[in-house]
Coordinates of C-alpha atoms and ligand atoms in Angstrom, one line a residue:
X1 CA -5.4 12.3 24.1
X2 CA -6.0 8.9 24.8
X3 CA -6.2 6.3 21.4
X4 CA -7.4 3.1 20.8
X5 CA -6.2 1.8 17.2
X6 CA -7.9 -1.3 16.6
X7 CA -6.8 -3.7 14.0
X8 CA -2.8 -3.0 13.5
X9 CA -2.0 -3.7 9.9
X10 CA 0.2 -2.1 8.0
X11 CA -1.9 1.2 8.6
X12 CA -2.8 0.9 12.2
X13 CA 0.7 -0.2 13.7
X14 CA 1.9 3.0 11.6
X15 CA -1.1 5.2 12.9
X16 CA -0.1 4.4 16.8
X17 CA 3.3 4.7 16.7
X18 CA 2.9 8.1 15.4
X19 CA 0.0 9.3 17.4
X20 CA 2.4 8.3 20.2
X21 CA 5.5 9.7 19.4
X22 CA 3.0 13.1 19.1
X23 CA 2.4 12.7 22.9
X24 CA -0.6 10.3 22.5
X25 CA -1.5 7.8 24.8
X26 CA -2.0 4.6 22.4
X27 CA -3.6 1.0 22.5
X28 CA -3.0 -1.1 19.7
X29 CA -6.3 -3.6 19.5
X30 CA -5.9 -6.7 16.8
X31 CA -7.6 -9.7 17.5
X32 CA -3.8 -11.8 16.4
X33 CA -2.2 -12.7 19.0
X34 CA 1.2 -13.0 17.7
X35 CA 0.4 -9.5 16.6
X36 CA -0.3 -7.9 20.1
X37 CA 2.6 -10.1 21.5
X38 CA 4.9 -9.0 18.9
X39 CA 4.5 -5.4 19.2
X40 CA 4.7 -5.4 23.4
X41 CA 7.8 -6.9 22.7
X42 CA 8.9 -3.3 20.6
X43 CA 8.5 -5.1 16.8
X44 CA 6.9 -4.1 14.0
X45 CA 4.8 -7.2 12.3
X46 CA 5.7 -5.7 9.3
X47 CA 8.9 -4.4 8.1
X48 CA 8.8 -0.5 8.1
X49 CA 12.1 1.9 7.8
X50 CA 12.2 3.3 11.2
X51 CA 9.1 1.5 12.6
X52 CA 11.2 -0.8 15.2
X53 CA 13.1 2.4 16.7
X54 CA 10.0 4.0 16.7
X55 CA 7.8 0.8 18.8
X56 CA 10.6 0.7 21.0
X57 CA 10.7 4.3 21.8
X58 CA 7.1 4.4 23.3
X59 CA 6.2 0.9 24.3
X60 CA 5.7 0.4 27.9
X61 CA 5.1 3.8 28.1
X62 CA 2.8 5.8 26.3
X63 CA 2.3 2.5 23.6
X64 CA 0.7 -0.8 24.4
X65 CA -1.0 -3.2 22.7
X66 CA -4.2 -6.0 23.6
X67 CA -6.4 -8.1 21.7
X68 CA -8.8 -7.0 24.8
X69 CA -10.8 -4.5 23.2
X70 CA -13.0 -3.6 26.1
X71 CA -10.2 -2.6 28.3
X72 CA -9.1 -0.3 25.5
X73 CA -12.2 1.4 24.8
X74 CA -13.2 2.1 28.2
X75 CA -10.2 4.8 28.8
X76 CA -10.0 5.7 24.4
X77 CA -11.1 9.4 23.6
X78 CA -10.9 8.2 20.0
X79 CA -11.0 5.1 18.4
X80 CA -9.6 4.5 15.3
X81 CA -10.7 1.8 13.2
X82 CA -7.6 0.2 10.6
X83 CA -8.8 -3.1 9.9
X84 CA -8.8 -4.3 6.5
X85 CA -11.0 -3.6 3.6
X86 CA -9.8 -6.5 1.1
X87 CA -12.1 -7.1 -2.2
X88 CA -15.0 -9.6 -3.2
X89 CA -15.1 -12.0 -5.9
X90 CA -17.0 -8.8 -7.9
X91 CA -14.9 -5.8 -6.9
X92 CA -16.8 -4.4 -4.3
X93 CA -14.9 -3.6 -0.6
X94 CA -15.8 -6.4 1.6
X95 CA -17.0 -4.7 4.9
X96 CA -17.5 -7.4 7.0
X97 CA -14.1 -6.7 9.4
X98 CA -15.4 -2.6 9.3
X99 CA -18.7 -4.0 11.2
X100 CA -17.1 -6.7 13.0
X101 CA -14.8 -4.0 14.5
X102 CA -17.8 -1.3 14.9
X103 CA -20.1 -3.9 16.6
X104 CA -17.1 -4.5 19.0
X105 CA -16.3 -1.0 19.6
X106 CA -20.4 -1.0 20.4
X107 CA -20.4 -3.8 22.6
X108 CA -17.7 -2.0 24.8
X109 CA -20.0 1.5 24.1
X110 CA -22.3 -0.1 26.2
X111 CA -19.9 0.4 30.0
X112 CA -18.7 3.4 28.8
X113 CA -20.4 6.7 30.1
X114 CA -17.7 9.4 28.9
X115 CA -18.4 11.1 25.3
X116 CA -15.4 9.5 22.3
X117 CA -15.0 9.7 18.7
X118 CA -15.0 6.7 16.5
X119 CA -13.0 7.4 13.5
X120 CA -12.8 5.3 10.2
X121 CA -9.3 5.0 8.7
X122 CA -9.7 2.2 6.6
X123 CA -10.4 2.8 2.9
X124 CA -14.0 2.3 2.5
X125 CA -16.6 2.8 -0.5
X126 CA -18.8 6.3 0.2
X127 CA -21.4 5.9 2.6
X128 CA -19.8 3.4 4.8
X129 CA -19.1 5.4 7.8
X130 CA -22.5 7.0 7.8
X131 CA -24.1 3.4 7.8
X132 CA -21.9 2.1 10.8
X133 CA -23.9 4.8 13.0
X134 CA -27.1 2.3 13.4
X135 CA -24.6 -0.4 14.3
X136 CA -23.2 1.4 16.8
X137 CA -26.4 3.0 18.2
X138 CA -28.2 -0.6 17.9
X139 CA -25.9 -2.5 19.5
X140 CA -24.5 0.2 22.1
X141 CA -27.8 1.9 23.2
X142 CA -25.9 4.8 22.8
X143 CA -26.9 8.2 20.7
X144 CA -24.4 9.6 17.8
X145 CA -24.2 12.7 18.6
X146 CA -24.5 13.0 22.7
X147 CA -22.7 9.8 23.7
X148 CA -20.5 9.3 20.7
X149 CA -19.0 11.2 17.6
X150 CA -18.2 9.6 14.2
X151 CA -15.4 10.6 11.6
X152 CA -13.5 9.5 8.5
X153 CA -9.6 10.5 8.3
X154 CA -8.9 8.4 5.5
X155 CA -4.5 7.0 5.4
X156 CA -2.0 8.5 2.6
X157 CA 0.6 6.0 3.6
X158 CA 3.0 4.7 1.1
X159 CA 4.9 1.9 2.2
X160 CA 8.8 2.0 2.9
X161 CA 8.0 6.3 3.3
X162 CA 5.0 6.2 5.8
X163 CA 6.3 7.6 9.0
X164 CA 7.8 10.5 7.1
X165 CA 4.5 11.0 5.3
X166 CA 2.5 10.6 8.5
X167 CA 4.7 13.5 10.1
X168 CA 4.7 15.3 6.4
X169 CA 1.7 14.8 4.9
X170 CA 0.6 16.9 2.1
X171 CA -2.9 17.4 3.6
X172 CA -5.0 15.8 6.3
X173 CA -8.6 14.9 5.3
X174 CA -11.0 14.6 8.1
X175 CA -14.5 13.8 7.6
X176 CA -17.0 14.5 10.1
X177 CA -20.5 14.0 11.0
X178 CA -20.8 17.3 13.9
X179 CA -18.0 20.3 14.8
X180 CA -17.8 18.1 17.9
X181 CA -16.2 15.1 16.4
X182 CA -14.2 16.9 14.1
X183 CA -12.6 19.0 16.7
X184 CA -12.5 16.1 18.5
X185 CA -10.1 14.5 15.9
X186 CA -8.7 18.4 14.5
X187 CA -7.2 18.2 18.4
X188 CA -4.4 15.4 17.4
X189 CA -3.3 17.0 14.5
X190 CA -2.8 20.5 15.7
X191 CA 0.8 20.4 15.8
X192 CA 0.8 19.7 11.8
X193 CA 1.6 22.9 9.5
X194 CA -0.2 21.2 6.3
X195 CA -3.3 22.3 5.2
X196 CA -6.3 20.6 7.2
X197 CA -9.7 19.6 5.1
X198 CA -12.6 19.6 6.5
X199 CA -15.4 17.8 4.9
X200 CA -18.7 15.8 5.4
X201 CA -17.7 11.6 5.6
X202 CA -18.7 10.8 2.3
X203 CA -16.7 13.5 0.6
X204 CA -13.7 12.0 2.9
X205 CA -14.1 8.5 1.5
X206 CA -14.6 9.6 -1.7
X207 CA -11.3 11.9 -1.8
X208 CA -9.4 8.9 -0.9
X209 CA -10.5 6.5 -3.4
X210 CA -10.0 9.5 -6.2
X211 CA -6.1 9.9 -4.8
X212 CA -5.2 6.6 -5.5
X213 CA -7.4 6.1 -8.7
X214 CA -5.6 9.0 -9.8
X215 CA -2.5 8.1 -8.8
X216 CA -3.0 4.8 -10.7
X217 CA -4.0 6.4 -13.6
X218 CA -1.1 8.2 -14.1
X219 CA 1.3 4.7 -13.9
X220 CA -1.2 3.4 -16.3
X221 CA -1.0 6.2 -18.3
X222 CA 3.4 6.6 -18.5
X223 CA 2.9 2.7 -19.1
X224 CA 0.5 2.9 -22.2
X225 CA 3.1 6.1 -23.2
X226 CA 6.1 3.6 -22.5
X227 CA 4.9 0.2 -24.2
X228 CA 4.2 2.7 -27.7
X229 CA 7.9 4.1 -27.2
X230 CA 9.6 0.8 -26.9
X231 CA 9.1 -0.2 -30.5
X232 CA 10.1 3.2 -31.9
X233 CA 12.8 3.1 -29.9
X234 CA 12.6 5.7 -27.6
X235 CA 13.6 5.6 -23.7
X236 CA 9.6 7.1 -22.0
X237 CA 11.8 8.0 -19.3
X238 CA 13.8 10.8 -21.1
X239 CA 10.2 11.9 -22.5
X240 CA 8.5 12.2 -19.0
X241 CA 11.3 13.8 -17.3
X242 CA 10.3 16.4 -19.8
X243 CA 6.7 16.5 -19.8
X244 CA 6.7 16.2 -15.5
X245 CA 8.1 19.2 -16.1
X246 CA 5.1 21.0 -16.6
X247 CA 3.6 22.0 -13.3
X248 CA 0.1 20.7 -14.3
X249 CA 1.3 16.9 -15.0
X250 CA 3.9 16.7 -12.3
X251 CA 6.8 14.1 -12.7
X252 CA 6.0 11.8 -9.8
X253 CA 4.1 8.4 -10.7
X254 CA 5.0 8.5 -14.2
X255 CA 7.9 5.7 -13.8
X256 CA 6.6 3.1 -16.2
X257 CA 7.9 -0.6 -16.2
X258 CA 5.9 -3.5 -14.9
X259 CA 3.1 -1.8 -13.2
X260 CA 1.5 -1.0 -9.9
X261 CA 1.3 -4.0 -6.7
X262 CA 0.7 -3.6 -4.0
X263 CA -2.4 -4.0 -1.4
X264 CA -4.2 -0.6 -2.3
X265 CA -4.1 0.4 -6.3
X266 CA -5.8 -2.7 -7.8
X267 CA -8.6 -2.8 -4.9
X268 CA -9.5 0.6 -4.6
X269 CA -9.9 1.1 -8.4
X270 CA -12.2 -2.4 -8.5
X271 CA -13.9 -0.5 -5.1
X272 CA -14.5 2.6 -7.4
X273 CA -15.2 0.7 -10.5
X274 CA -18.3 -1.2 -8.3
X275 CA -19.5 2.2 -7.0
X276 CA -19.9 3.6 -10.8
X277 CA -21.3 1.0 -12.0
X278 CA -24.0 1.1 -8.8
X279 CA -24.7 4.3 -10.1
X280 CA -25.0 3.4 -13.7
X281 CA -22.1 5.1 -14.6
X282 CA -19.5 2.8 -16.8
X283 CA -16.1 4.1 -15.7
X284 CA -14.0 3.6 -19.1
X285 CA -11.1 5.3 -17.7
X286 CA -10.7 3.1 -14.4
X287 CA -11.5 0.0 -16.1
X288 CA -8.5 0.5 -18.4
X289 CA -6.3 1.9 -16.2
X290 CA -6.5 -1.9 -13.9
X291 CA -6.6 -3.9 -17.5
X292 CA -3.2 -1.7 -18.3
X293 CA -1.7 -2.8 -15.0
X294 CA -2.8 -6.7 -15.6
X295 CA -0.4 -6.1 -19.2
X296 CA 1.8 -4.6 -18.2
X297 CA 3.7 -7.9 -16.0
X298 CA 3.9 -9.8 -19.1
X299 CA 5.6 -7.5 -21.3
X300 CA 9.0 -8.3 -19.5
X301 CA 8.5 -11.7 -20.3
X302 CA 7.8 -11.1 -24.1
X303 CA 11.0 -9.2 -24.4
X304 CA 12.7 -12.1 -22.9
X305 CA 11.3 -14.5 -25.4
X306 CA 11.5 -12.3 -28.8
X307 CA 15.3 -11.7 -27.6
X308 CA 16.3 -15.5 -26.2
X309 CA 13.3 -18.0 -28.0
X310 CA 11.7 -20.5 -26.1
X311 CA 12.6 -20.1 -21.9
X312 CA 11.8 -23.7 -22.0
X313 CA 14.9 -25.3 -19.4
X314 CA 16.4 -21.5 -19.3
X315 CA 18.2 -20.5 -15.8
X316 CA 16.6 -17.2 -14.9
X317 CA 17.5 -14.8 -11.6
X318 CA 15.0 -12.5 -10.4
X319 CA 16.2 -9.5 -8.3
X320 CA 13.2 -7.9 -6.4
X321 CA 10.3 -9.6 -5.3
X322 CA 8.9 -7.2 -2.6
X323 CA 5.9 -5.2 -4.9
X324 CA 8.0 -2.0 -4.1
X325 CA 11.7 -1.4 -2.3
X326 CA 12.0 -1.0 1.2
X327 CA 8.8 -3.0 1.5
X328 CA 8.5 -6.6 2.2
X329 CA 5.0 -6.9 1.1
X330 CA 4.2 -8.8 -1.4
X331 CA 0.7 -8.4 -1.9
X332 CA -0.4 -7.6 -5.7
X333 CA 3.8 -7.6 -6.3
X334 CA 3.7 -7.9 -10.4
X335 CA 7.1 -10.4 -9.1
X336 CA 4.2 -12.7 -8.7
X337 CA 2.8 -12.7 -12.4
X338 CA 6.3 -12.4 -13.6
X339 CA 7.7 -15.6 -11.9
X340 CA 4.9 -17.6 -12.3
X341 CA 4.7 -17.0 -16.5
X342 CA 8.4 -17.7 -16.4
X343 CA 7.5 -21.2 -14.5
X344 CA 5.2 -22.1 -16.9
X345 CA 7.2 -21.3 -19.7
X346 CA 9.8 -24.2 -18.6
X347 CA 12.1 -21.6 -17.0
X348 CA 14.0 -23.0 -13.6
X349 CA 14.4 -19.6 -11.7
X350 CA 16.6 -18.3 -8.4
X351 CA 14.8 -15.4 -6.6
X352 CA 16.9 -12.7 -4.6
X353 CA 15.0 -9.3 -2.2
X354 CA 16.9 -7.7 0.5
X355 CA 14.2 -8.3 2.8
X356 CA 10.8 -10.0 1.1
X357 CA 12.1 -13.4 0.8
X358 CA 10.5 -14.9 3.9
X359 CA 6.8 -13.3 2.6
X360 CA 8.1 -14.7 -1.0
X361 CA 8.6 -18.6 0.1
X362 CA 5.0 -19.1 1.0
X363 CA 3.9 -17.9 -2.1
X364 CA 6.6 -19.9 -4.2
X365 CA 6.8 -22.8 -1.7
X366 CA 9.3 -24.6 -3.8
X367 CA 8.6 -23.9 -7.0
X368 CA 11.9 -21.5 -7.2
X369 CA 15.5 -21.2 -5.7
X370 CA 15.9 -18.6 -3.4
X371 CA 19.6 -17.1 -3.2
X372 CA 20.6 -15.6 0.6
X373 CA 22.8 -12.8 -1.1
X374 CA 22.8 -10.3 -4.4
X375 CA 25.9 -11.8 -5.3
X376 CA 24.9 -15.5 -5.1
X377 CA 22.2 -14.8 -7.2
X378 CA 24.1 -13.1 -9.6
X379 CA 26.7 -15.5 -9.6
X380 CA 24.4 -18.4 -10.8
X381 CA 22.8 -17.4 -14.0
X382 CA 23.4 -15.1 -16.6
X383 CA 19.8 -14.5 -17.7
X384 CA 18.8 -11.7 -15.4
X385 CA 15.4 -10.0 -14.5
X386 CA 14.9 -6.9 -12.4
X387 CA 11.7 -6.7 -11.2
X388 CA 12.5 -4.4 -7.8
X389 CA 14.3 -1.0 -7.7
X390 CA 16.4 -1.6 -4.5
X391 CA 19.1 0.8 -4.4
X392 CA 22.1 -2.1 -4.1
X393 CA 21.1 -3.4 -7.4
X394 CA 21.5 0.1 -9.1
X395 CA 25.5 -0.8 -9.8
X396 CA 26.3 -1.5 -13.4
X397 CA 29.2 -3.2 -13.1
X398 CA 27.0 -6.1 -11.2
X399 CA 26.0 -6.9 -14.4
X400 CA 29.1 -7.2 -16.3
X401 CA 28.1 -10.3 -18.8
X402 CA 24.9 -10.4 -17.9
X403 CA 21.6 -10.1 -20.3
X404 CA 19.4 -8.3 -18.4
X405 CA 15.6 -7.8 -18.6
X406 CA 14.8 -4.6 -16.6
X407 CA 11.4 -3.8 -15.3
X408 CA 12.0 -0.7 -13.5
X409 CA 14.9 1.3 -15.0
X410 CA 17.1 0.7 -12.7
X411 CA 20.0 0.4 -14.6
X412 CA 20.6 3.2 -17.6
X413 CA 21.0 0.5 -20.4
X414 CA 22.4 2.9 -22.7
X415 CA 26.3 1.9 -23.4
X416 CA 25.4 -2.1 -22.9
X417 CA 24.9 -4.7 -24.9
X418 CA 22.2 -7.6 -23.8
X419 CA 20.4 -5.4 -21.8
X420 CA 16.4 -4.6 -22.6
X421 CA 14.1 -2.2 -20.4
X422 CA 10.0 -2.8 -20.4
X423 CA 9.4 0.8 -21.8
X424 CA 12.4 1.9 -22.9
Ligands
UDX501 C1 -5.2 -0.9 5.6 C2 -6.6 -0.4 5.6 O1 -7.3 -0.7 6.7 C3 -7.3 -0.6 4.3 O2 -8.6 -0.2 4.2 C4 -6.5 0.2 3.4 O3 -7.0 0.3 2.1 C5 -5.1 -0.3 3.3 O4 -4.5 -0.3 4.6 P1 -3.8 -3.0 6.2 O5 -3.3 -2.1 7.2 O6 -3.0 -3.4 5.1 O7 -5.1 -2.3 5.6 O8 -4.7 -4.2 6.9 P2 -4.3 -5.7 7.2 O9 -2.9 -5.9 7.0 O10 -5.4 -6.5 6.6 O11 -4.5 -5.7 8.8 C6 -5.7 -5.5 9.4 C7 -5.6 -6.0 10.9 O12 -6.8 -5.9 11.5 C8 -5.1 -7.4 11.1 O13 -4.0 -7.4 12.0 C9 -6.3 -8.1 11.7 O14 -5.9 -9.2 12.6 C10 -7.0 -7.0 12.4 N1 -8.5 -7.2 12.7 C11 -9.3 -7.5 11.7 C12 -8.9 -6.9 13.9 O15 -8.2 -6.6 14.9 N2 -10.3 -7.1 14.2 C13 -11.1 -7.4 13.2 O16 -12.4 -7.6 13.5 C14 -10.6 -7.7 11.9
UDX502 C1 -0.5 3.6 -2.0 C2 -0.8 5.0 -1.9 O1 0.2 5.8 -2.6 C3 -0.9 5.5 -0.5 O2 -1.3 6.9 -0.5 C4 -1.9 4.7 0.3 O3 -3.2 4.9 -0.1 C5 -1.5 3.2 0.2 O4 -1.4 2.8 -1.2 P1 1.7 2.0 -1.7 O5 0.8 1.0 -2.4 O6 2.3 1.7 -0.4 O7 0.8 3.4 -1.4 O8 2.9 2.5 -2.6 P2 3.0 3.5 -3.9 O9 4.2 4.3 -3.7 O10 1.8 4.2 -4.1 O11 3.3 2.5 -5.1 C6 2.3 1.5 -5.5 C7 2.8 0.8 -6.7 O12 3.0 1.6 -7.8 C8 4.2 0.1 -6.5 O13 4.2 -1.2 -7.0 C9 5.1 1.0 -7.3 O14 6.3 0.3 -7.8 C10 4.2 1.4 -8.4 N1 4.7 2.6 -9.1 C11 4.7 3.8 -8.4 C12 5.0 2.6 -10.4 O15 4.9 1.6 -11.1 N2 5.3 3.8 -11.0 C13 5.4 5.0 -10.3 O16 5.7 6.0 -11.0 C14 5.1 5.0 -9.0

C-alpha cells in the first residue's frame, strides 16, 4: 500500500518506519524542516532503540520524507494523520493541528480522483474524527464515503519499546466509518496474529483514552498503596509483587516511586476529565489519580529534608532526567519538579542521563551542572538522587558512601545504611 504519515513525531516517525519495514510504500509529511531533512538523511528526530537502523533500512527506497504534502497525497492509499494533540489552559485536547492537517489533506483531496482512507492516529477526545468529515468534504468537494474513507486506529506506543510493540501489539483497534475504510486499513495489518477490533470511531477514541486512564490509575493507585507503606515501614514492592500475582490485577504498572511523565498520561486524563465534566459527569477517580501524580514528585524531596535538614547550600547529583529510560524525552519528566524544588530549596545540583541531557539543558539552561559521565557525577557529591531507572545505575557498589534518595527502586536498599526509597 502506498502511506502518507503526516506530522512525524514521536508516533508518526515510529508509524512509517514500521509500515515500511511491512512492505509499505511510506511518505513522512511534517511541516519542520529539519525534521524532513533529518530523516532523508536515515535519523530519527527523536532517540528510539532501533529506530536509526530501522530509517536507514528503508530510506531511499520504500521510505521518504517531504514537508510537500500535496505531492504525498496524490500517490497515498491512506493517510495517516500523527500530529500532536497537546492540552489547553483548561484540560481539553487542543485540535487545532488535527484540522490544520485535515484541511491540508483536503486541499490536496481536491487533484486527487482515486478513492483513499484518511485515518486518525493521534489521541483525540470522542467525536473528533466524525467532525473532521465536513472539513474535508467542505474544503475538498469531495464525498465521505465515494471519494474518501475515514478511520481512527488509535497508537499503543510506549517510548524506548515502540517498535517491538508496533510489531507485537496486544490488539489493534481500528475505528471505522464504512467496511470500505476499514478493510481499507484491516489490509496493512494482515500479517499481524493479535486480535483485530473493529469498532465505530468514537468507540476507537474512546478505548484509547480508557487504556491510558487506566493505566494511570493503576501507578496512582501502587503510589497511594506505597506512600501509606513507607511510614509503617514496609517495602510496596514486596507487597505488589504479591498482589500482581493475581491474574485480575496484573503486576505491570504497579512500580510506585515518583510518578507518571511523560507526553501522554497527564494529558489524556485532563482530555477525559474535560469530556466528563461536558457531560455532567464529575470524574472523582481521574481527578485523583493526576492530583496523586502532582504528589507524588515532592515526596523524594521530603525524605531528603526530614533525613538531612535544611538543603539550603547542599551539593546534590541527580541520575535520570529522561521521564523514562531509554527515552530522551523529557516532556512531563517528574526530574523536572524534582530539580526545580531542590533549586529553590538552596540546593546547588549536578545532573547525569545517558542520553536526555541535550533535551535537559534547555529546560535547566544554567541553573544546574551537568556531568558528561555516571562516574563524574558520582564522583562529585555524596548526596544522591535517582530519579531514572537506567540499567547502568542498577550497581550497588556505585554507591559505596553515598546517601541516596531513590525514586524508582532501583537499587534494593535493604543491607545499606543512608539509603531511603519514595515508597519503600
Ligand atoms: C503523538 C500523537 O499525535 C498524540 O495525539 C498522542 O497523544 C501522543 O503522540 P507526538 O508524536 O508526541 O504526538 O507529536 P509531536 O512530537 O507533537 O509531533 C507532531 C509533529 O507534527 C511535529 O513534527 C509537527 O511539526 C508536525 N505537524 C504539526 C505537521 O506536520 N503539521 C501540522 O499541521 C502540525
Ligand atoms: C504511554 C502509553 O503506555 C502508550 O500506550 C501510549 O499511549 C503513549 O503513552 P509512555 O508514556 O511512552 O507510553 O510510557 P509508559 O511506559 O506508559 O510510562 C509512562 C510513565 O509512567 C513513565 O514516567 C514511567 O516511569 C511511569 N510508570 C510506568 C510508573 O511510574 N510506574 C509503572 O509501573 C509504570
Amino acid at each position: 500500500m502506498n502511506i502518507s504519515i503526516v506530522g512525524v513525531g514521536y508516533v508518526g516517525v515510529v508509524t512509517g518506519a514500521c509500515f515500511a519495514e511491512f512492505g509499505n510504500k511510506v511518505i513522512c509529511v511534517d511541516i519542520n524542516k529539519k525534521k524532513v531533512e533529518l530523516i532523508n538523511s536515515g535519523k530519527s528526530p527523536i532517540y528510539e532503540p532501533g529506530l536509526d537502523a530501522l530509517l536507514k533500512k528503508h530510506i531511499g527506497k520504500n521510505l521518504s520524507a517531504t514537508t510537500d504534502i500535496n505531492k504525498a497525497i496524490q500517490i497515498s492509499d491512506l493517510i495517516f494523520i500523527c500530529v500532536g494533540t497537546p492540552s489547553l489552559p483548561d484540560g481539553s485536547t487542543d485540535l487545532k493541528y488535527i484540522k490544520s492537517a485535515a484541511k491540508d489533506i483536503a486541499t490536496a483531496l481536491k487533484q486527487k480522483n482515486t478513492y483513499s482512507v484518511i485515518v486518525v492516529k493521534s489521541t483525540v477526545p470522542p467525536k473528533t474524527t466524525e467532525s473532521l468529515i465536513s472539513i474535508i468534504e467542505q474544503e475538498s468537494g469531495k464525498s465521505c464515503g465515494k471519494d474518501f474513507g475515514i478511520a481512527m486506529n488509535p497508537e499503543f506506543l510506549p517510548e524506548g519499546r515502540a517498535l517491538e510493540d508496533f510489531m507485537n501489539p496486544d490488539r489493534t483497534v481500528i475505528g471505522s466509518i464504512d467496511k470500505k475504510s476499514y478493510e481499507s486499513v484491516l489490509s496493512l495489518y494482515k500479517s499481524f496474529k493479535t486480535p483485530i477490533i473493529h469498532v465505530d470511531l468514537r468507540t476507537a477514541e474512546m478505548i484509547k483514552y480508557t487504556s491510558n486512564a487506566f493505566l494511570a490509575t493503576k501507578i496512582s493507585f501502587a503510589n497511594e498503596i506505597g506512600n501509606i507503606c513507607k511510614p509503617l515501614g514496609l517495602d510496596v514492592y514486596e507487597i505488589m509483587n504479591a498482589v500482581g500475582m493475581d491474574k485480575r490485577i496484573g503486576r505491570l504498572f504497579l512500580n510506585a516511586g515518583i510518578g507518571y511523565g511523560g507526553s501522554c498520561f497527564k494529558k489524556d486524563l485532563n482530555s477525559l476529565i474535560h469530556t466528563a465534566k461536558n457531560n455532567n459527569i464529575e470524574p472523582k477517580i481521574l481527578k485523583s489519580v493526576n492530583e496523586t501524580n502532582d504528589c507524588q514528585p515532592h515526596k523524594i524531596v521530603e525524605l531528603a529534608k526530614k533525613k538531612l535538614g535544611s538543603l539550603e547550600g547542599k551539593k546534590i547529583t541527580v541520575l535520570g532526567l529522561a521521564f523514562k529510560p531509554d527515552s530522551d524525552d523529557m516532556r512531563e519528566a517528574p526530574s523536572i519538579l524534582v530539580i526545580n524544588v531542590l533549586l529553590s530549596e538552596g540546593a546547588l545540583v549536578t545532573a547525569y542521563d545517558p542520553i536526555a541531557m541535550e533535551n535537559a539543558k534547555k529546560i535547566f539552561n544554567n541553573k544546574i551542572n551537568f556531568s558528561s559521565t555516571l562516574e563524574a557525577a558520582l564522583s562529585v557529591n555524596k548526596i544522591i538522587f535517582i530519579l531514572t531507572e537506567w540499567k547502568e545505575f542498577k550497581k550497588e557498589s556505585l554507591y559505596y558512601e553515598k546517601i541516596v534518595f531513590d525514586g524508582r527502586k532501583v537499587l534494593n536498599g535493604k543491607s545499606r545504611d543512608n539509603y531511603e526509597g519514595v515508597c519503600w
